[in-house]
CSV table of C-alpha atoms in Angstrom, one decimal:
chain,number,residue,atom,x,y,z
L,2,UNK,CA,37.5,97.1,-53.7
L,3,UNK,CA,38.9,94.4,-55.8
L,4,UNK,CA,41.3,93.1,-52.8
L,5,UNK,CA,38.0,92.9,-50.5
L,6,UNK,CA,36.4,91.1,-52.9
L,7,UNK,CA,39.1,88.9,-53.4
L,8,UNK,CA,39.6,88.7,-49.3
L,9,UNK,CA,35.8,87.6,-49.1
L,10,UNK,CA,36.2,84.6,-51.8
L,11,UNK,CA,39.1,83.2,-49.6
L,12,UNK,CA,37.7,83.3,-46.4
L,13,UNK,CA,34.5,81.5,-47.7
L,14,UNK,CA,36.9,78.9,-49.1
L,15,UNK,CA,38.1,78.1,-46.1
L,16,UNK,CA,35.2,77.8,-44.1
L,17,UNK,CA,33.9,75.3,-46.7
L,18,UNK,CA,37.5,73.7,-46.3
L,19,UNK,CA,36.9,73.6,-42.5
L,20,UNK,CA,33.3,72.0,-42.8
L,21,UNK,CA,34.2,69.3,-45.0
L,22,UNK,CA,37.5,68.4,-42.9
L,23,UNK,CA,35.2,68.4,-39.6
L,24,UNK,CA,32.8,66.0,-41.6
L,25,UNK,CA,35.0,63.5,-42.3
L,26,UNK,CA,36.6,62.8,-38.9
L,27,UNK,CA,33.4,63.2,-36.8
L,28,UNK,CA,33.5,60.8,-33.9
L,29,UNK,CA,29.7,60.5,-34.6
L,30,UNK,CA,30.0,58.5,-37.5
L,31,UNK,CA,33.0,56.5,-36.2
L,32,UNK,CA,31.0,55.5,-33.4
L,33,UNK,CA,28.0,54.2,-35.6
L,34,UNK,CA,30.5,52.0,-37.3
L,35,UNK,CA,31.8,50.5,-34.5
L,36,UNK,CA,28.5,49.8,-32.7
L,37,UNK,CA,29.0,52.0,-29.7
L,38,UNK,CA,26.9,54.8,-28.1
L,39,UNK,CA,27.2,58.2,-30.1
L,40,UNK,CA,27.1,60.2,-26.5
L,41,UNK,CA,29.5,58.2,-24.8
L,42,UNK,CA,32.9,59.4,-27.3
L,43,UNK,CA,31.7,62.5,-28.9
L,44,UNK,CA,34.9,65.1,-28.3
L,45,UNK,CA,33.5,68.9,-27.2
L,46,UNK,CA,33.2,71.0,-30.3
L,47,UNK,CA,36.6,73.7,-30.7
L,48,UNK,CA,36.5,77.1,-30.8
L,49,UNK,CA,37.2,77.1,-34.5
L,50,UNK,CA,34.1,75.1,-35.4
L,51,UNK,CA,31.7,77.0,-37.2
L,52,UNK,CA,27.9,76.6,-37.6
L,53,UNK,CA,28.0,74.8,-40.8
L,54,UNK,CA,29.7,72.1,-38.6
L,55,UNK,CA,27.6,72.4,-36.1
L,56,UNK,CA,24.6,71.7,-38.5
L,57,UNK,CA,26.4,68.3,-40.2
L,58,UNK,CA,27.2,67.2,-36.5
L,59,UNK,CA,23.6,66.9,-35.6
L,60,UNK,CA,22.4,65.3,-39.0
L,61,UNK,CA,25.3,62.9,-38.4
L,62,UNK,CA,24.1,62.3,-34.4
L,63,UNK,CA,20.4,61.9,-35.8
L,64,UNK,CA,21.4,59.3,-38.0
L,65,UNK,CA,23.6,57.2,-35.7
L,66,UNK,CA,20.2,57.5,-33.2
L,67,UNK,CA,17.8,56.1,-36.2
L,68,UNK,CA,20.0,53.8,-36.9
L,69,UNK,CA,20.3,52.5,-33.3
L,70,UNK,CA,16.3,52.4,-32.8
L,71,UNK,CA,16.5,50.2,-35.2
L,72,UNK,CA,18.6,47.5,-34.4
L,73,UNK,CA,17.1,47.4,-31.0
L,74,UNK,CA,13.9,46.9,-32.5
L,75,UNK,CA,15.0,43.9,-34.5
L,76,UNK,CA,16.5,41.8,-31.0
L,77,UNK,CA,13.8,42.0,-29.4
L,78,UNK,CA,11.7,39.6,-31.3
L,79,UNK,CA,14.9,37.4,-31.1
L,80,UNK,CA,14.7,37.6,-27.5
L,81,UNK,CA,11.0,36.8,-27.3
L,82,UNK,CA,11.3,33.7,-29.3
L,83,UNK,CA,13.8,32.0,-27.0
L,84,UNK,CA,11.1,31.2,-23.7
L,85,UNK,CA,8.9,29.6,-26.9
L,86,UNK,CA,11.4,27.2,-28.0
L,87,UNK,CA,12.8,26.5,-23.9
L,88,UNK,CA,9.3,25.5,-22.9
L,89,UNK,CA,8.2,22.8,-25.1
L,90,UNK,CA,9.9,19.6,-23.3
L,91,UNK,CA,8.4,20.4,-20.1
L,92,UNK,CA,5.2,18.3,-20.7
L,93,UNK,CA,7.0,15.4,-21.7
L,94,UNK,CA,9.2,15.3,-19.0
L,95,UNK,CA,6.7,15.5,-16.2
L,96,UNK,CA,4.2,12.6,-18.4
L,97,UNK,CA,7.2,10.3,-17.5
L,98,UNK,CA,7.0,9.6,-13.9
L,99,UNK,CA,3.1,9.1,-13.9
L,100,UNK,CA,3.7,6.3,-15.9
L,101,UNK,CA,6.0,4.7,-13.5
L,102,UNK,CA,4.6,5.0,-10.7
L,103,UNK,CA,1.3,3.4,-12.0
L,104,UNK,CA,3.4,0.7,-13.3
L,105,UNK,CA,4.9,0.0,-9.5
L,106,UNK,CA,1.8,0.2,-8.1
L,107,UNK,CA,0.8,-2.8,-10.6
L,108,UNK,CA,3.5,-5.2,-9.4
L,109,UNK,CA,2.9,-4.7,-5.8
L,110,UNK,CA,-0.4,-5.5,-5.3
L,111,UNK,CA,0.3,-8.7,-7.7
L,112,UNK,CA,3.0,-9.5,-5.9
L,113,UNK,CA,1.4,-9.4,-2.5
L,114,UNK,CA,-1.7,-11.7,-3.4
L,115,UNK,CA,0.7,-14.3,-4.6
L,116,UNK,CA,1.1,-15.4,-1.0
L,117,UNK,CA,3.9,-17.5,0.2
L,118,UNK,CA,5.6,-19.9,-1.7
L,119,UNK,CA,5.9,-23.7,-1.3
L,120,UNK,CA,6.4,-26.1,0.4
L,121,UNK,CA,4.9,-23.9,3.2
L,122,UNK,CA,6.8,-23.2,6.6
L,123,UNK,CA,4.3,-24.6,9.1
L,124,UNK,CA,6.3,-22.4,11.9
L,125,UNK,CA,6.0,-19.3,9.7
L,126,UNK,CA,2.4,-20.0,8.7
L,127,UNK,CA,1.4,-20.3,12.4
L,128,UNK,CA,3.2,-17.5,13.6
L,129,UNK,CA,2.3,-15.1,11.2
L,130,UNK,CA,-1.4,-16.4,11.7
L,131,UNK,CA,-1.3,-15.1,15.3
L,132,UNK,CA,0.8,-12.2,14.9
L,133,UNK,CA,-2.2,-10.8,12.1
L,134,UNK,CA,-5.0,-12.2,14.8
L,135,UNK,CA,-2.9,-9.8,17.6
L,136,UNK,CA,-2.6,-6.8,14.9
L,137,UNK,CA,-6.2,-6.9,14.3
L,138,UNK,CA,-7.1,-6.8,18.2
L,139,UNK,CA,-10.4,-9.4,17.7
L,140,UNK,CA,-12.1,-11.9,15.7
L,141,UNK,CA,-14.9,-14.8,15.4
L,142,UNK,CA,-14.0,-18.0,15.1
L,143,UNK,CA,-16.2,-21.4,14.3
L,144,UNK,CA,-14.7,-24.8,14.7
L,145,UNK,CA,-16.6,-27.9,13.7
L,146,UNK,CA,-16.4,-31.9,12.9
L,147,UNK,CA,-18.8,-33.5,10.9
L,148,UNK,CA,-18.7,-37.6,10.7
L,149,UNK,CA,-20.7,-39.4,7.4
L,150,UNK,CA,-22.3,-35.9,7.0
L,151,UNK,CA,-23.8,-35.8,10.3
L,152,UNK,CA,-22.0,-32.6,12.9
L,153,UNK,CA,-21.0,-33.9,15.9
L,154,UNK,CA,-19.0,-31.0,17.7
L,155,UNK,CA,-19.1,-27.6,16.7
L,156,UNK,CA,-17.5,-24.6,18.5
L,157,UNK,CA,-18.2,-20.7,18.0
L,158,UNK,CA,-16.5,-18.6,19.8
L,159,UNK,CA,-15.3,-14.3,20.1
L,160,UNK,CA,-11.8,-13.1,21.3
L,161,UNK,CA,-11.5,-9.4,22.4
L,162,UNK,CA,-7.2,-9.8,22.4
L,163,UNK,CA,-6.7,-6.1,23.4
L,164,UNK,CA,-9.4,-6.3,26.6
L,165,UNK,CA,-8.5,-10.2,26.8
L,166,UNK,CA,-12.1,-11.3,26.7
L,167,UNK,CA,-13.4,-14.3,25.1
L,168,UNK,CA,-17.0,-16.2,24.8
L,169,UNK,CA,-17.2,-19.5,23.8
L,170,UNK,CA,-20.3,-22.0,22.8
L,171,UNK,CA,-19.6,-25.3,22.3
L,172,UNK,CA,-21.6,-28.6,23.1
L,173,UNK,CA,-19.4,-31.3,24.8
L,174,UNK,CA,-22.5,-34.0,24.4
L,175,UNK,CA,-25.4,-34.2,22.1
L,176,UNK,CA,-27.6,-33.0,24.8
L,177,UNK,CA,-25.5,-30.3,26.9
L,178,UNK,CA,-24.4,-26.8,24.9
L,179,UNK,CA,-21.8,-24.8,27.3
L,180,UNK,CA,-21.2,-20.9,27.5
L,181,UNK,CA,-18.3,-19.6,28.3
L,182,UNK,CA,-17.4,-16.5,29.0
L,183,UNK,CA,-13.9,-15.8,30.2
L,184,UNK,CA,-11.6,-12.7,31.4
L,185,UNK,CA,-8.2,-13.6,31.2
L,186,UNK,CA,-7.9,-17.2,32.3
L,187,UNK,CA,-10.9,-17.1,34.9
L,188,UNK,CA,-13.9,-18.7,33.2
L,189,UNK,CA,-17.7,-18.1,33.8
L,190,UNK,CA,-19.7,-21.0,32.4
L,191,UNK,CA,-22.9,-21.9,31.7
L,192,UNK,CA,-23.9,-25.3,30.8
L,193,UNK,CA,-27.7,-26.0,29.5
L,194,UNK,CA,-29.1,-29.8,29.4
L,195,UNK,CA,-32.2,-30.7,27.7
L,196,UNK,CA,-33.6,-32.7,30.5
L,197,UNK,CA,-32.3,-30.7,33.6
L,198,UNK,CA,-31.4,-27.4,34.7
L,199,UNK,CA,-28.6,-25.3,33.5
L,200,UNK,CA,-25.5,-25.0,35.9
L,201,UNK,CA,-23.3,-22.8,36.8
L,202,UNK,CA,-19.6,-22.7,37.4
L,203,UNK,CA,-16.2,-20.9,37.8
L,204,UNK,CA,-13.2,-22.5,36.5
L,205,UNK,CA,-9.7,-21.4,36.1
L,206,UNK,CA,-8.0,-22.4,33.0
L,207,UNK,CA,-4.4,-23.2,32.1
L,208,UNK,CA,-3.9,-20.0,29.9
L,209,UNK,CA,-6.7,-16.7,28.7
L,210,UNK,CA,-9.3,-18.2,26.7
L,211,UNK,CA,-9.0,-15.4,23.9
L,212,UNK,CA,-5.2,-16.7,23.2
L,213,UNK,CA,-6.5,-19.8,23.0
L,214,UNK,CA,-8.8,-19.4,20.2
L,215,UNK,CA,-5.9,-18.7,18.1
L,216,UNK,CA,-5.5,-22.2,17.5
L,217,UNK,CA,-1.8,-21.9,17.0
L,218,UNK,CA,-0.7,-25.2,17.7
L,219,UNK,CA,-3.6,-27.1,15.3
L,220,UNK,CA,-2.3,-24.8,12.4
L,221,UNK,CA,1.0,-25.6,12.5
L,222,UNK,CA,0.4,-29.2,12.9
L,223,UNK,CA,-1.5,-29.6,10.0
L,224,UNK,CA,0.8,-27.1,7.9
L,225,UNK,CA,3.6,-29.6,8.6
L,226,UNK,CA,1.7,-33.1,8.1
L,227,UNK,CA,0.6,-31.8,4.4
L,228,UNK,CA,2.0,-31.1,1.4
L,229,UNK,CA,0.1,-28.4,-0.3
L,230,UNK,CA,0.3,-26.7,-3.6
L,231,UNK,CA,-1.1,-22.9,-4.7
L,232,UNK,CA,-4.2,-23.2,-6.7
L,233,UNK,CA,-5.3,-19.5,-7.6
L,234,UNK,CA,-7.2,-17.0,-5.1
L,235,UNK,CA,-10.5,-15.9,-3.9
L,236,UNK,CA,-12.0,-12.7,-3.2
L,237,UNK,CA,-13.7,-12.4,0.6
L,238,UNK,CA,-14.6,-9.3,2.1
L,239,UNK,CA,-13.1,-7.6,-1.2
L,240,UNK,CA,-9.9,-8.7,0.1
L,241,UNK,CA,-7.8,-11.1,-2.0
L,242,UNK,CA,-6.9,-14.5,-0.6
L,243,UNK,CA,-4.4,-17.0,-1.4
L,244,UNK,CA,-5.9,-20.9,-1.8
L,245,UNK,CA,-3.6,-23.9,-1.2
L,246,UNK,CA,-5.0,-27.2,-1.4
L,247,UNK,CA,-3.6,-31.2,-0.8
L,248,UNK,CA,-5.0,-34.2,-2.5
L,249,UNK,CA,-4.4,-37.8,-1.8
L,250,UNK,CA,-2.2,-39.2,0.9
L,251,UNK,CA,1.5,-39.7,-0.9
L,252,UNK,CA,2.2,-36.1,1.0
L,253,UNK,CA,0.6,-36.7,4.3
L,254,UNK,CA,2.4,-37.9,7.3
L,255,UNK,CA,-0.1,-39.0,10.4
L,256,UNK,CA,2.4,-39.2,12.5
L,257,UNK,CA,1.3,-36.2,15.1
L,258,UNK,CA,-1.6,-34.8,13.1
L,259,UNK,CA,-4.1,-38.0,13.4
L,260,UNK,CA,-1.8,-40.1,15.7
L,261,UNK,CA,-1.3,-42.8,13.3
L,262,UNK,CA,-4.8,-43.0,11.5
L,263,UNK,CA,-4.7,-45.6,8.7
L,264,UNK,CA,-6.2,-42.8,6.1
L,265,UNK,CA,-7.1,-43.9,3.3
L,266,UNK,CA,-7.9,-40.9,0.8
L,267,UNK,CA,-7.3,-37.2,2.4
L,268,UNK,CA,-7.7,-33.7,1.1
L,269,UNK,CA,-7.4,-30.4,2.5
L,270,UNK,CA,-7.8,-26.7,1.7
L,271,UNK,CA,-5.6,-23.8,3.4
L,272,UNK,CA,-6.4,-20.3,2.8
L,273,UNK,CA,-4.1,-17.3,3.9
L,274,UNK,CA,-4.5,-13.5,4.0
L,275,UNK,CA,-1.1,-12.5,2.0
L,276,UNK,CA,-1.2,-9.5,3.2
L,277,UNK,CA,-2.0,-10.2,7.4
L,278,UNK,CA,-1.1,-13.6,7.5
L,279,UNK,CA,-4.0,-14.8,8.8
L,280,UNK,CA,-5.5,-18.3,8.2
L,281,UNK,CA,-9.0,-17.4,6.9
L,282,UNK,CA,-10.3,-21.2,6.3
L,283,UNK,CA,-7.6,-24.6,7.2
L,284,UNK,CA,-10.5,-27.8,5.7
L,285,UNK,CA,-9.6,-31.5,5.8
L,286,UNK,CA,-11.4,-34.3,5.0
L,287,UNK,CA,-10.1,-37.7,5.3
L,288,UNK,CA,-11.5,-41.4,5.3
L,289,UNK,CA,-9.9,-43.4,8.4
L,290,UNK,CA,-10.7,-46.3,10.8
L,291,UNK,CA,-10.6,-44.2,14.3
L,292,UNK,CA,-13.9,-45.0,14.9
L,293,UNK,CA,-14.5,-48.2,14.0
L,294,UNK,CA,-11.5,-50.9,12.6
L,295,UNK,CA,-12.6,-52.5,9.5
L,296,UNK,CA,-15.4,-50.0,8.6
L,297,UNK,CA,-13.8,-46.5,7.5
L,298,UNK,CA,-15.8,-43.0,7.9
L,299,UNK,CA,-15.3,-40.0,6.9
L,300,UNK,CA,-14.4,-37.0,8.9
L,301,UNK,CA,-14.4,-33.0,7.6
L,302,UNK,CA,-13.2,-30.5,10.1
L,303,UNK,CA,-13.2,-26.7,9.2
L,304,UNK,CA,-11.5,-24.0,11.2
L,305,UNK,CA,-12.8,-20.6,10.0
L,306,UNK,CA,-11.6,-17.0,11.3
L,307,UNK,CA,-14.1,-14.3,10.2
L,308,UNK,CA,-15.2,-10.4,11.7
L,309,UNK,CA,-11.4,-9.6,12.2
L,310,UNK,CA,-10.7,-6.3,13.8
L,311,UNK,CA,-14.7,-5.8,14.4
L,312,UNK,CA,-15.5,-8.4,16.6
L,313,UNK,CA,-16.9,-6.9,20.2
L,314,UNK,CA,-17.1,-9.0,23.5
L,315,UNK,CA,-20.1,-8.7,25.9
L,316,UNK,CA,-20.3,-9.7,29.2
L,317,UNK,CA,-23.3,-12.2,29.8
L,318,UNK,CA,-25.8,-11.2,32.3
L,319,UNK,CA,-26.0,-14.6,34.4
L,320,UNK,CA,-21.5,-14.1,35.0
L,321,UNK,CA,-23.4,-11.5,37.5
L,322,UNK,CA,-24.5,-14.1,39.8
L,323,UNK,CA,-20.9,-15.6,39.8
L,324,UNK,CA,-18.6,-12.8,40.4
């Protein structure tokens, strides 16, 4: 009896022996340390493990778990916080080509109403002049001399370049006004007297009568017998024009442009379309002796362009009669 008893107290020993020697070398808790997954090292339990073991092992496992909850719980506000901080410079960086393109938009429109520079280019002003006229496909044009404030010859006329149509009115004598309405270079004209009546006719002229309302040629020789300056712009047909203007006669050579006038004081205004080119007003007025030596008078002429691109060319009903 006293050997079983004795037999007894030494197997319990050593299954408390056993427990506490499975305890301390459970992968379980290595694993936790280390900061790997419990379920991924864990050995399989030996025969000689008993359930005392088997309790600690899961205590240990349920700890490593808790423990592992909770460090996932505290990344994931780290994580959440990083989009915050990598979206605040995107506002900035898109404000910063609005500004720029604003500011390039600024300098090219003042750039283009400063026109061209002087001295002026009669060649380039001309050319340009009927290259904007040819672009735009039609305009109206008015061309008129007035002597000591009284108009002697004045000229209105359409130009249809694309259809190559033109109508002119003009009046070659105080008492005669002529119509003229011309396809290409054949010309149907009218011609109405005060005193008689009106005749009819059918010319054919040197060149189309729509190319030469471009008045090329009288552009370019004034451009070239006048020294103008820039003076400022002005605003017509909410487009912005460039001015140019020529006092006094120190810069004026008479030469081709009056055929050697003796002038005596001149001025002159040019204004150009930057943009088109086109001659919108060319003004001189000068005091010469053309009409009478010893006894000067004062001539203005004004060559306006106006209704470009939206001019429209009718045939006259009386060119039936002539065709």
């Amino acid at each position: 009896m006293t050997r079983r008893t004795i037999l007894t107290g030494v197997v319990i020993a050593l299954v408390l022996l056993a427990g506490c020697s499975s305890f301390a070398n459970d992968p379980a808790e290595s694993t936790a340390t280390n900061g790997t997954t419990a379920a991924t090292e864990t050995p399989a339990p030996t025969a000689e493990t008993t359930a005392a073991a088997t309790t600690v092992s899961t205590a240990t496992a349920t700890a490593t778990a808790t423990e592992t909850a909770t460090a996932t719980a505290t990344a994931t506000p780290t994580s959440t916080a990083t989009p915050t901080e990598t979206a605040t410079p995107t506002p900035t960086e898109t404000a910063t080509p609005t500004d720029t393109t604003t500011a390039t938009e600024t300098d090219e429109s003042a750039a283009s109403a400063a026109g061209p520079e002087t001295p002026l280019d009669a060649g380039s002003i001309a050319s340009g002049h009927v290259e904007g006229l040819r672009a735009a496909g039609s305009f109206s044009i008015t061309d008129s001399e007035t002597i000591e404030g009284d108009r002697t010859n004045d000229r209105s006329g359409r130009a249809d370049l694309e259809a190559n149509t033109a109508r002119l009115t003009s009046q070659p004598t105080d008492e005669a006004t002529r119509h003229s309405y011309a396809e290409g270079a054949t010309a149907y004209e009218k011609t109405e007297y005060e005193s008689m009546e009106p005749q009819y006719e059918v010319s054919e002229l040197g060149r189309p009568l729509a190319e030469s309302l471009l008045t090329a040629t009288e552009i370019q020789e004034t451009v070239r017998a006048v020294d103008y300056e820039r003076s400022g712009s002005v605003t017509r047909d909410g487009r912005e024009l460039a001015v140019y203007v020529a006092n006094g006669t120190d810069g004026l050579s008479t030469d081709v442009l009056f055929r050697g006038e003796d002038v005596s004081e001149f001025s002159s205004t040019l204004v150009v379309d930057p943009e088109t080119g086109i001659v919108h007003t060319l003004k001189t007025e000068r005091t010469t002796d053309k009409l009478s030596a010893g006894e000067p008078n004062t001539i203005v002429e004004t060559l306006e362009f106006s209704d470009v691109g939206s001019t429209s060319v009718e045939q006259p009903g009386w060119v039936d009669d002539l065709k």
